[in-house]
């Protein structure tokens, strides 16, 4: 098996503790004893420093994992961009709010149409 990827994750203990690792190993496609082609095998290995666990994937499972990871990465990138834009707008509005007067802020406020108040009963006089 060939190691394709190794991601070490070091703990807070530093040199005293072994790093946790995620590895991806691959066996290339071959022909079996009867001469038929055999698909590649992928092995995901997680090592926590004490125990080592492997999970074998066939080509279809690896393709599904790839597809889901790609989708999740795209979604998290979109969410990050949205959060970044929202933060920037909030920062700019607070920065702008410090520079403008109350009179200017009244001009910037959105006016509520009267239809929104149709369902609200009138206040009773006290």
CSV table of C-alpha atoms in Angstrom, one decimal, residues 15-109:
chain,number,residue,atom,x,y,z
A,15,UNK,CA,6.7,16.2,22.8
A,16,UNK,CA,5.4,14.0,25.6
A,17,UNK,CA,2.4,12.7,23.7
A,18,UNK,CA,2.3,11.1,20.3
A,19,UNK,CA,0.5,13.1,17.6
A,20,UNK,CA,-2.8,11.9,16.3
A,21,UNK,CA,-2.8,11.1,12.6
A,22,UNK,CA,-5.1,10.6,9.8
A,23,UNK,CA,-3.7,8.6,6.9
A,24,UNK,CA,-5.0,7.7,3.4
A,25,UNK,CA,-3.4,4.6,1.9
A,26,UNK,CA,-4.0,3.2,-1.6
A,27,UNK,CA,-3.6,-0.1,-3.4
A,28,UNK,CA,-3.5,0.3,-7.1
A,29,UNK,CA,-5.9,-1.6,-9.4
A,30,UNK,CA,-4.5,-5.0,-10.3
A,31,UNK,CA,-5.5,-8.3,-11.9
A,32,UNK,CA,-6.6,-11.1,-9.6
A,33,UNK,CA,-5.5,-14.8,-9.8
A,34,UNK,CA,-8.0,-15.5,-12.5
A,35,UNK,CA,-6.9,-12.6,-14.7
A,36,UNK,CA,-9.8,-10.3,-14.0
A,37,UNK,CA,-9.2,-6.6,-13.1
A,38,UNK,CA,-9.6,-5.7,-9.5
A,39,UNK,CA,-10.4,-2.2,-8.5
A,40,UNK,CA,-8.2,-0.1,-6.3
A,41,UNK,CA,-8.6,-0.2,-2.5
A,42,UNK,CA,-8.4,2.8,-0.2
A,43,UNK,CA,-7.7,2.6,3.5
A,44,UNK,CA,-8.4,5.4,5.9
A,45,UNK,CA,-6.3,5.0,9.1
A,46,UNK,CA,-6.8,7.0,12.3
A,47,UNK,CA,-4.1,6.7,14.9
A,48,UNK,CA,-4.6,8.4,18.3
A,49,UNK,CA,-1.1,7.6,19.6
A,50,UNK,CA,-2.2,4.5,21.4
A,51,UNK,CA,-4.6,2.7,19.0
A,52,UNK,CA,-4.7,2.5,15.2
A,53,UNK,CA,-7.9,1.9,13.4
A,54,UNK,CA,-8.3,1.3,9.6
A,55,UNK,CA,-11.4,1.6,7.5
A,56,UNK,CA,-11.3,0.2,3.9
A,57,UNK,CA,-13.2,1.9,1.2
A,58,UNK,CA,-14.0,0.6,-2.3
A,59,UNK,CA,-14.1,2.9,-5.3
A,60,UNK,CA,-17.8,3.8,-5.0
A,61,UNK,CA,-17.5,4.6,-1.3
A,62,UNK,CA,-14.4,6.8,-1.9
A,63,UNK,CA,-16.3,8.6,-4.7
A,64,UNK,CA,-19.2,9.3,-2.4
A,65,UNK,CA,-16.9,10.5,0.3
A,66,UNK,CA,-15.2,12.8,-2.2
A,67,UNK,CA,-18.5,14.1,-3.4
A,68,UNK,CA,-19.8,14.9,0.1
A,69,UNK,CA,-16.5,16.5,1.2
A,70,UNK,CA,-16.5,18.7,-1.9
A,71,UNK,CA,-20.1,19.7,-1.2
A,72,UNK,CA,-19.4,20.5,2.5
A,73,UNK,CA,-16.3,22.5,1.6
A,74,UNK,CA,-18.3,24.6,-0.9
A,75,UNK,CA,-21.1,25.2,1.6
A,76,UNK,CA,-18.8,26.2,4.4
A,77,UNK,CA,-17.0,28.5,2.0
A,78,UNK,CA,-20.3,30.2,1.1
A,79,UNK,CA,-21.3,30.5,4.8
A,80,UNK,CA,-17.9,32.0,5.7
A,81,UNK,CA,-18.3,34.6,2.9
A,82,UNK,CA,-21.8,35.5,4.2
A,83,UNK,CA,-20.5,35.8,7.8
A,84,UNK,CA,-17.6,37.9,6.6
A,85,UNK,CA,-19.8,40.2,4.6
A,86,UNK,CA,-22.3,40.6,7.5
A,87,UNK,CA,-19.4,41.4,9.9
A,88,UNK,CA,-18.1,44.0,7.4
A,89,UNK,CA,-21.5,45.6,7.0
A,90,UNK,CA,-22.0,45.7,10.8
A,91,UNK,CA,-18.6,47.2,11.3
A,92,UNK,CA,-19.1,49.8,8.6
A,93,UNK,CA,-22.6,50.7,10.0
A,94,UNK,CA,-21.2,51.1,13.6
A,95,UNK,CA,-18.3,53.1,12.2
A,96,UNK,CA,-20.6,55.2,10.1
A,97,UNK,CA,-23.0,55.6,13.1
A,98,UNK,CA,-20.3,57.3,15.1
A,99,UNK,CA,-19.7,59.8,12.4
A,100,UNK,CA,-23.3,60.7,11.6
A,101,UNK,CA,-25.7,62.8,13.7
A,102,UNK,CA,-29.1,61.7,15.0
A,103,UNK,CA,-30.8,63.8,12.3
A,104,UNK,CA,-28.9,62.0,9.6
A,105,UNK,CA,-29.7,58.6,11.2
A,106,UNK,CA,-33.5,59.5,11.0
A,107,UNK,CA,-33.1,59.9,7.3
A,108,UNK,CA,-31.5,56.5,6.9
A,109,UNK,CA,-34.1,54.6,8.9
